[in-house]
Short mmCIF file of N, CA and C in Angstrom, two decimals:
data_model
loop_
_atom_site.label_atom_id
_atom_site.label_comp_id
_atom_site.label_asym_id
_atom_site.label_seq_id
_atom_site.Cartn_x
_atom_site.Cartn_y
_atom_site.Cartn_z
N UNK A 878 79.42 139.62 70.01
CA UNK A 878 80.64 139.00 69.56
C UNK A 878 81.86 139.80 70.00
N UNK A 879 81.38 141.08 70.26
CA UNK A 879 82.95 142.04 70.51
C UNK A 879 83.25 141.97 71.49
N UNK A 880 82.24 141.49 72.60
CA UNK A 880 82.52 141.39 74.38
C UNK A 880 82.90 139.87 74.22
N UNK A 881 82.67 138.89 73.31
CA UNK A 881 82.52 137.51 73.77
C UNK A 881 84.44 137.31 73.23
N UNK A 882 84.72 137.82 72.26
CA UNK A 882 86.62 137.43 71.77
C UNK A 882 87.01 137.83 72.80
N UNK A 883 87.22 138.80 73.14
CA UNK A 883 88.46 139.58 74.01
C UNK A 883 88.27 138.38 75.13
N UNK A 884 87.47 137.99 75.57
CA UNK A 884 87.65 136.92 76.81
C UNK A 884 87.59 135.99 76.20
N UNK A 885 87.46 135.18 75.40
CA UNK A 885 87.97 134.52 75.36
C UNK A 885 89.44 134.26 74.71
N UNK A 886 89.95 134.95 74.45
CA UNK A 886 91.53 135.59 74.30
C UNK A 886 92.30 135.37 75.89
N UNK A 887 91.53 136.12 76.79
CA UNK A 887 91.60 136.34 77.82
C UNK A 887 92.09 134.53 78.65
N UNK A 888 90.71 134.32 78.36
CA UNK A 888 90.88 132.85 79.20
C UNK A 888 92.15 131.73 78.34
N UNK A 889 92.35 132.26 76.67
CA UNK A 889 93.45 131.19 76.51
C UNK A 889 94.66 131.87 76.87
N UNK A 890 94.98 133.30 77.13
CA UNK A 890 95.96 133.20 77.22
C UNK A 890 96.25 132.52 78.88
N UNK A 891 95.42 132.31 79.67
CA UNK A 891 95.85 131.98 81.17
C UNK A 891 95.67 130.73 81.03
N UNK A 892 95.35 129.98 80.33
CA UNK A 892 95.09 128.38 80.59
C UNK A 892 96.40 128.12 79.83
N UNK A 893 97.09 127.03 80.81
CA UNK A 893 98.37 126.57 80.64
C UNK A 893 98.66 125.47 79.53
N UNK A 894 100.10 125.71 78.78
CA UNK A 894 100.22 124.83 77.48
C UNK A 894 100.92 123.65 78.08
N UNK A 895 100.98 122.76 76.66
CA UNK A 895 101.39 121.97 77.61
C UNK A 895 102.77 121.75 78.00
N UNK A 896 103.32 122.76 77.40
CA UNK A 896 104.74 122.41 77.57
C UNK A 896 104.72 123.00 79.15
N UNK A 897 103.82 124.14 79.47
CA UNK A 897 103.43 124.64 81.26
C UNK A 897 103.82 123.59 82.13
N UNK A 898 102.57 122.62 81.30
CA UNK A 898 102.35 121.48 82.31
C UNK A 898 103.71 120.49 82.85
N UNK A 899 104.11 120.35 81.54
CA UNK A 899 105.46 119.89 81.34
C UNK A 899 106.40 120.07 82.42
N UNK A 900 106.86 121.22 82.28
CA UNK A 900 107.93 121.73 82.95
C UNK A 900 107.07 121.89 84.43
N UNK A 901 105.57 122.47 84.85
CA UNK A 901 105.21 122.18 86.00
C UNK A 901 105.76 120.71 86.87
N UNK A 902 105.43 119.51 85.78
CA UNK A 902 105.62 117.94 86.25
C UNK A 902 107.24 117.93 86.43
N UNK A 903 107.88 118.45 85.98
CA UNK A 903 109.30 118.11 86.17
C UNK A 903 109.95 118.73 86.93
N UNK A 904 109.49 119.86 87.76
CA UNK A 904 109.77 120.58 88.88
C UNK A 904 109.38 119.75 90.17
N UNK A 905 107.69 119.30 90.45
CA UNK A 905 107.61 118.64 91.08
C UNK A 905 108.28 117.53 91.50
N UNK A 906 108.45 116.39 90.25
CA UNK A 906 109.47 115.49 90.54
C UNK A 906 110.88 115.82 90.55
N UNK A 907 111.58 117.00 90.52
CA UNK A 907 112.51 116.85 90.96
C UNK A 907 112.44 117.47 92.36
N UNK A 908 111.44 118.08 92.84
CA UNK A 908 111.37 118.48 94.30
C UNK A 908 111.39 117.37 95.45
N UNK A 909 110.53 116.27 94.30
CA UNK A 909 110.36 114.63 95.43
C UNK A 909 111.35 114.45 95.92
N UNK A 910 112.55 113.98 94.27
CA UNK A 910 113.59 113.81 94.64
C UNK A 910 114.78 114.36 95.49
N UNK A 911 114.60 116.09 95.25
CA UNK A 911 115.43 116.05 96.58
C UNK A 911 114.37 116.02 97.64
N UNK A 912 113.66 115.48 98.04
CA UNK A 912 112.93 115.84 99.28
C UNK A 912 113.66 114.32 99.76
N UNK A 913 113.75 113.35 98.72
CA UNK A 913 113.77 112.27 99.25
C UNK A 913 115.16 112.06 99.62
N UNK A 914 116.65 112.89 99.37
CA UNK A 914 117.42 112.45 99.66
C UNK A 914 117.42 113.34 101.09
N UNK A 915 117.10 114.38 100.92
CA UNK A 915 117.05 115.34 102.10
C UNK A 915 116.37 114.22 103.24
N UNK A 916 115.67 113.17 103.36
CA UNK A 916 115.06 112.28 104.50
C UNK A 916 115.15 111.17 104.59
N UNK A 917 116.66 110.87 103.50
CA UNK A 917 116.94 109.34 103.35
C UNK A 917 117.79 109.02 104.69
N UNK A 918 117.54 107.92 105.12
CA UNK A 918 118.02 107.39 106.37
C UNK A 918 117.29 107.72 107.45
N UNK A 919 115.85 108.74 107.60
CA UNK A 919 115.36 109.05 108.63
C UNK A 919 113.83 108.29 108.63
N UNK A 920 113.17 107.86 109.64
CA UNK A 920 112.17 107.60 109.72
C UNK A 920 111.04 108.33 110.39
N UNK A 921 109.31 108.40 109.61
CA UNK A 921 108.73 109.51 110.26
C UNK A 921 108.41 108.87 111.25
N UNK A 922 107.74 109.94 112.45
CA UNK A 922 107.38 109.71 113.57
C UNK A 922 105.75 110.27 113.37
N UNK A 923 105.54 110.19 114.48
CA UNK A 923 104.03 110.94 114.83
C UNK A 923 103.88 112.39 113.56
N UNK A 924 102.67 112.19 113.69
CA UNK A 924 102.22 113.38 112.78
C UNK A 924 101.37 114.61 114.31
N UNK A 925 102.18 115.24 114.02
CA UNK A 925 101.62 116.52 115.18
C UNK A 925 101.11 117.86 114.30
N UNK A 926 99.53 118.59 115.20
CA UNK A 926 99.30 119.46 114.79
C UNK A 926 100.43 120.89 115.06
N UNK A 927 100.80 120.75 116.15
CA UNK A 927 101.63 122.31 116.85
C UNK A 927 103.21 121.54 116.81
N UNK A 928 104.17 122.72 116.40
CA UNK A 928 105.46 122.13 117.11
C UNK A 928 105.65 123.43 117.76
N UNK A 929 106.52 123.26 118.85
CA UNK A 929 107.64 123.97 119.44
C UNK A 929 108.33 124.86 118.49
N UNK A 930 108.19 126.01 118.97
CA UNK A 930 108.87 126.81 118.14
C UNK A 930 110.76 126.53 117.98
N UNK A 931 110.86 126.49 119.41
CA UNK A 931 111.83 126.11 120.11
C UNK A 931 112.47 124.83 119.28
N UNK A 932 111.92 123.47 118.55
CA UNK A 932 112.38 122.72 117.94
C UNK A 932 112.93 122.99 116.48
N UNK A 933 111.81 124.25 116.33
CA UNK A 933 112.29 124.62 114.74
C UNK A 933 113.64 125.66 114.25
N UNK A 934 114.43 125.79 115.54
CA UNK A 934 115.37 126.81 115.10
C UNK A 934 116.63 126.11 114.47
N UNK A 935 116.67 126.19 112.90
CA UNK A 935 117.78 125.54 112.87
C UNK A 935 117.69 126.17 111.05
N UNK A 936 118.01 124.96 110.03
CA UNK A 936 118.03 125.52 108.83
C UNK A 936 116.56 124.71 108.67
N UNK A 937 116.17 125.52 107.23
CA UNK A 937 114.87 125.69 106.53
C UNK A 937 115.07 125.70 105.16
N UNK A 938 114.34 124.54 104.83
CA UNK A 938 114.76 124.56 103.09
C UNK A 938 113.05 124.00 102.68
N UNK A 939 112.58 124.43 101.27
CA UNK A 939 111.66 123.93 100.93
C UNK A 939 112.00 123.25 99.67
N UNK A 940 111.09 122.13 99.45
CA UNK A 940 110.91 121.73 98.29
C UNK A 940 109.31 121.25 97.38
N UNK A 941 109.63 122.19 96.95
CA UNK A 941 108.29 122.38 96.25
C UNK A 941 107.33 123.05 97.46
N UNK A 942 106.20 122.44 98.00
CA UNK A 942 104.98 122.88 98.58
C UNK A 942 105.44 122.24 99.85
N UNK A 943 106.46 121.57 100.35
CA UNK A 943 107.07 121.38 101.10
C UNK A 943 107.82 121.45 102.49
N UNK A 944 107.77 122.38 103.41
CA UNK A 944 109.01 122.98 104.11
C UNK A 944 109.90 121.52 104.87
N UNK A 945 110.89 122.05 105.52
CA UNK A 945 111.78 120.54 105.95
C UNK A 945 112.84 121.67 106.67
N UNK A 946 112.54 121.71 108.14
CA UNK A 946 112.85 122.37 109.24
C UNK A 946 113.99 121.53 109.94
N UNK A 947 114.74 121.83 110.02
CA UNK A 947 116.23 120.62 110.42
C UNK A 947 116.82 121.58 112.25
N UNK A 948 116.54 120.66 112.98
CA UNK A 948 116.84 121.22 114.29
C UNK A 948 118.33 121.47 114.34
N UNK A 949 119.26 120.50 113.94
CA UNK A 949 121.02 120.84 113.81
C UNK A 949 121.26 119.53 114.44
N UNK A 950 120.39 118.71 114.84
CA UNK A 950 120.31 117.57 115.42
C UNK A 950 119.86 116.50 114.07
N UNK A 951 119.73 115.20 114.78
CA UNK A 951 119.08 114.26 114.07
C UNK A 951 117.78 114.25 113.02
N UNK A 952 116.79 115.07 114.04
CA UNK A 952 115.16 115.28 113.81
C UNK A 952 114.93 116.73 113.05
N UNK A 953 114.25 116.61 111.82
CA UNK A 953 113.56 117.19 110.97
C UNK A 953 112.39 117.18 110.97
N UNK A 954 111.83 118.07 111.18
CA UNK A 954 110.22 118.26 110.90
C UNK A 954 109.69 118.94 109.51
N UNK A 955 108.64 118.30 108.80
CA UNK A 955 108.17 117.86 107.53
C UNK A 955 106.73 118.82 107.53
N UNK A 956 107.07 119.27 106.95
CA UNK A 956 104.87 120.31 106.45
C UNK A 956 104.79 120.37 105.40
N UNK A 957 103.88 120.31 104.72
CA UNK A 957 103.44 120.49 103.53
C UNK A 957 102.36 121.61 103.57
N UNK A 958 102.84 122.30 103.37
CA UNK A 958 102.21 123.96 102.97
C UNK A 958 100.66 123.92 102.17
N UNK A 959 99.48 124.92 101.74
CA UNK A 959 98.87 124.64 100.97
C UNK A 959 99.59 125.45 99.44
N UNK A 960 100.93 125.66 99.90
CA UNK A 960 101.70 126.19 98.58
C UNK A 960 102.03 127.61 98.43
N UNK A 961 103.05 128.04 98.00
CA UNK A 961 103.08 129.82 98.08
C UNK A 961 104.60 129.93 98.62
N UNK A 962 105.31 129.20 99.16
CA UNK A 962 106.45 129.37 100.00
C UNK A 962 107.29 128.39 99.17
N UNK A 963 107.57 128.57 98.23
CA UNK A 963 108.33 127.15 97.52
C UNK A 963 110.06 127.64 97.24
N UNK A 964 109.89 129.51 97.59
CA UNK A 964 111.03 130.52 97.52
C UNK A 964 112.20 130.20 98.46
N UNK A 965 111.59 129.66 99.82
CA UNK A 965 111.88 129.44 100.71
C UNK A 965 113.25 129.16 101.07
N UNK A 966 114.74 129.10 101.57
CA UNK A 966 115.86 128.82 101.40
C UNK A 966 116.01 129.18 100.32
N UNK A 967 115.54 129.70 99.38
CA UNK A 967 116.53 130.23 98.16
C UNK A 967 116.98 131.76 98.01
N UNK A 968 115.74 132.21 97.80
CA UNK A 968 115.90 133.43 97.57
C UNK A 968 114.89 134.20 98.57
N UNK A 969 114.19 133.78 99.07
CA UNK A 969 113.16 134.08 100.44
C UNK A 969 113.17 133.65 101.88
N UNK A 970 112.97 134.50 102.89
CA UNK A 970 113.26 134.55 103.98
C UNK A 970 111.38 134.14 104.41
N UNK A 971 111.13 133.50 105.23
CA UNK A 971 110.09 132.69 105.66
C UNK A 971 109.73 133.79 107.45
N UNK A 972 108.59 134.18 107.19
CA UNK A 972 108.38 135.09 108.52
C UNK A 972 106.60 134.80 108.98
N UNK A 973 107.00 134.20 110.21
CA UNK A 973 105.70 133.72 110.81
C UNK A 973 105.55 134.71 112.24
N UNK A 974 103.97 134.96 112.20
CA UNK A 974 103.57 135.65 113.26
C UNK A 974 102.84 134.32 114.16
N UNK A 975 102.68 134.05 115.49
CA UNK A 975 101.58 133.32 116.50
C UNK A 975 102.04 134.04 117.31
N UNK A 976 100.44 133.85 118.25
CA UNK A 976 100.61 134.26 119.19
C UNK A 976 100.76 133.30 120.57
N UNK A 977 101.73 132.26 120.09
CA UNK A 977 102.04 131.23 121.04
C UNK A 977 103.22 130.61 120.61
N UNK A 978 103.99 130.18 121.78
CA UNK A 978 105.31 129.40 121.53
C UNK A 978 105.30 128.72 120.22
N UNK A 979 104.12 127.65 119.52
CA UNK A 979 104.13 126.89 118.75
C UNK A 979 103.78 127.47 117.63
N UNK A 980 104.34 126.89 116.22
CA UNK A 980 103.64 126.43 115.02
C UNK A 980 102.61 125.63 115.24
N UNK A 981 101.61 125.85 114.24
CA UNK A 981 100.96 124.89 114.42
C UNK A 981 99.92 125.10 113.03
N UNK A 982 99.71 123.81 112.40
CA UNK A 982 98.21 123.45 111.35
C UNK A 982 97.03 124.85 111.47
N UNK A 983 97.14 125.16 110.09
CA UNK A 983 96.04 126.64 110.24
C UNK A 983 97.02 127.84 109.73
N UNK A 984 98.42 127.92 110.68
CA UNK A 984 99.25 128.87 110.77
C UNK A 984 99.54 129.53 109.04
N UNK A 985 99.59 130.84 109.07
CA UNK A 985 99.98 131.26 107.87
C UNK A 985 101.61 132.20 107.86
N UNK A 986 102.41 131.31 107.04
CA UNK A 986 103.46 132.16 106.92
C UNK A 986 103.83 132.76 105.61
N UNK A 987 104.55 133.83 105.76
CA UNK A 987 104.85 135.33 104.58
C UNK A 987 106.39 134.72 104.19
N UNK A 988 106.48 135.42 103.02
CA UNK A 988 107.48 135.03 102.54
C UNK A 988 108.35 136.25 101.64
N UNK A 989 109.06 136.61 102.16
CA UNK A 989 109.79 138.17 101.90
C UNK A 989 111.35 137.95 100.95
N UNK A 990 111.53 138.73 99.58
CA UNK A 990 112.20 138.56 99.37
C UNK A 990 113.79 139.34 99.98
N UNK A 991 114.83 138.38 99.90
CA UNK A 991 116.31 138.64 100.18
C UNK A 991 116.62 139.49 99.52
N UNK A 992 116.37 139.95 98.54
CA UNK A 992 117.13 141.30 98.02
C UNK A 992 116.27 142.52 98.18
N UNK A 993 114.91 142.69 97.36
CA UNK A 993 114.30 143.78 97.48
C UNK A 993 113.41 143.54 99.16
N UNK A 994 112.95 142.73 99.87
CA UNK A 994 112.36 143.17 101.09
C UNK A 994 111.47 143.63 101.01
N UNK A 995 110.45 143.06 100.02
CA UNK A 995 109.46 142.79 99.59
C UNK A 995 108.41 141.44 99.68
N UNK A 996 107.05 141.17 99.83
CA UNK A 996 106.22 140.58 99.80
C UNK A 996 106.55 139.62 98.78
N UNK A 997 106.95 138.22 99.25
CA UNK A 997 106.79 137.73 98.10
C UNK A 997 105.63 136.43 97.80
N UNK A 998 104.97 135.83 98.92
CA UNK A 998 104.08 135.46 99.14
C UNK A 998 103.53 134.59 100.15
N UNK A 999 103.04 133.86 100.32
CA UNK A 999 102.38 133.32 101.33
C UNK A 999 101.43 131.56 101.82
N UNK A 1000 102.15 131.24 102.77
CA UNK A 1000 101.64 129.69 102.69
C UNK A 1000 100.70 129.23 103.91
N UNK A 1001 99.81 128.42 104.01
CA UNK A 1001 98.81 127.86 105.76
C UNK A 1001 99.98 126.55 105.61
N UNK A 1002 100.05 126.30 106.87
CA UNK A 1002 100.66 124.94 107.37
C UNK A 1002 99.81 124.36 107.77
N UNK A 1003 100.09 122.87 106.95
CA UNK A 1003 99.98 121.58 107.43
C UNK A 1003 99.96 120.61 108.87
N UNK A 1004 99.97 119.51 109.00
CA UNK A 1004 100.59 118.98 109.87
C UNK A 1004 101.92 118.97 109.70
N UNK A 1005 102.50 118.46 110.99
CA UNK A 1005 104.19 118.48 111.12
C UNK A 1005 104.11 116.87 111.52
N UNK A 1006 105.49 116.38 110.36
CA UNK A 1006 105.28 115.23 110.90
C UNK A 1006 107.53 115.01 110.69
N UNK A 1007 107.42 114.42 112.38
CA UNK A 1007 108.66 114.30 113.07
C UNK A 1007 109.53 113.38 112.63
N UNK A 1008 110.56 113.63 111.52
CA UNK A 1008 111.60 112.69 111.29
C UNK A 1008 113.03 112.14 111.75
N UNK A 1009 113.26 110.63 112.70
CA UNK A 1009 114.09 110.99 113.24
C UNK A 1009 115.21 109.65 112.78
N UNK A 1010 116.07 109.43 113.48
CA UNK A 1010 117.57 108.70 113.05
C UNK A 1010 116.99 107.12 113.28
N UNK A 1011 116.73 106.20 113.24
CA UNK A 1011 115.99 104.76 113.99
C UNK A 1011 116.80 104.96 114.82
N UNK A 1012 116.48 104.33 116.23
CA UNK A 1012 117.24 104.03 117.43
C UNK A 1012 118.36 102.39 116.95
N UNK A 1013 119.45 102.63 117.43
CA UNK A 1013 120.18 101.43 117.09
C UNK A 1013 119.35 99.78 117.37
N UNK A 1014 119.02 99.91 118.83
CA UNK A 1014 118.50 99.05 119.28
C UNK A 1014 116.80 98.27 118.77
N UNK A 1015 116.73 99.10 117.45
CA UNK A 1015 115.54 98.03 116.66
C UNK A 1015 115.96 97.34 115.86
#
């Protein structure tokens, strides 16, 4: 009984209440939401495994599990992380190693904080999928 409390002490204090959950759900949906104004008026394109590194230099904002890579142009490219980088444009600077021109699905990027320059954590990328202006002529 003296080994069996302490864990289970253990396990309630890490299992989330629900007010956790709560405020978990209301982060998410408000991440949708700005995700959704952040890509209102754009339509996706192809879903690609690799981009051009070269396409991604521009601003970087995440929302939620998210990233949303904005060239300075029309076209935004869209990943969804397996999560860890949600710091991203805020208070964290986003630092990827390849050993090739491209991003690409698999890729793992670090996430360092802006003040102390420190580890702050870490995300694999998704597919990239290409959002761009409709052409007038449809």
């Amino acid at each position: 009984m003296r080994i069996l409390l302490p864990s289970l002490l253990f396990i309630a204090a890490c299992t989330p209440t629900a007010r956790d959950l709560e405020r978990q759900a209301d982060a998410e949906a408000g991440a949708r939401a700005a995700l959704d104004r952040e890509l209102a008026g754009l339509v996706p394109g192809r879903t690609q495994a690799c981009v051009n590194q070269t396409e991604l230099r521009g601003g970087l904002k995440s929302f939620g599990n998210t990233l949303v890579y904005s060239n300075g142009g029309s076209t935004k490219y869209v990943n969804r992380t397996t999560g860890g980088c949600e710091r991203v444009g805020h208070d964290a600077i986003l630092v990827t190693r390849t050993s090739s021109p491209q991003l690409c699905r698999g890729d793992i990027g670090r996430t360092i904080d802006r003040g102390s320059h420190m580890f702050a954590g870490s995300c694999g990328f998704g597919d990239f999928v290409r959002y761009q202006r409709p052409s007038r002529g449809s």
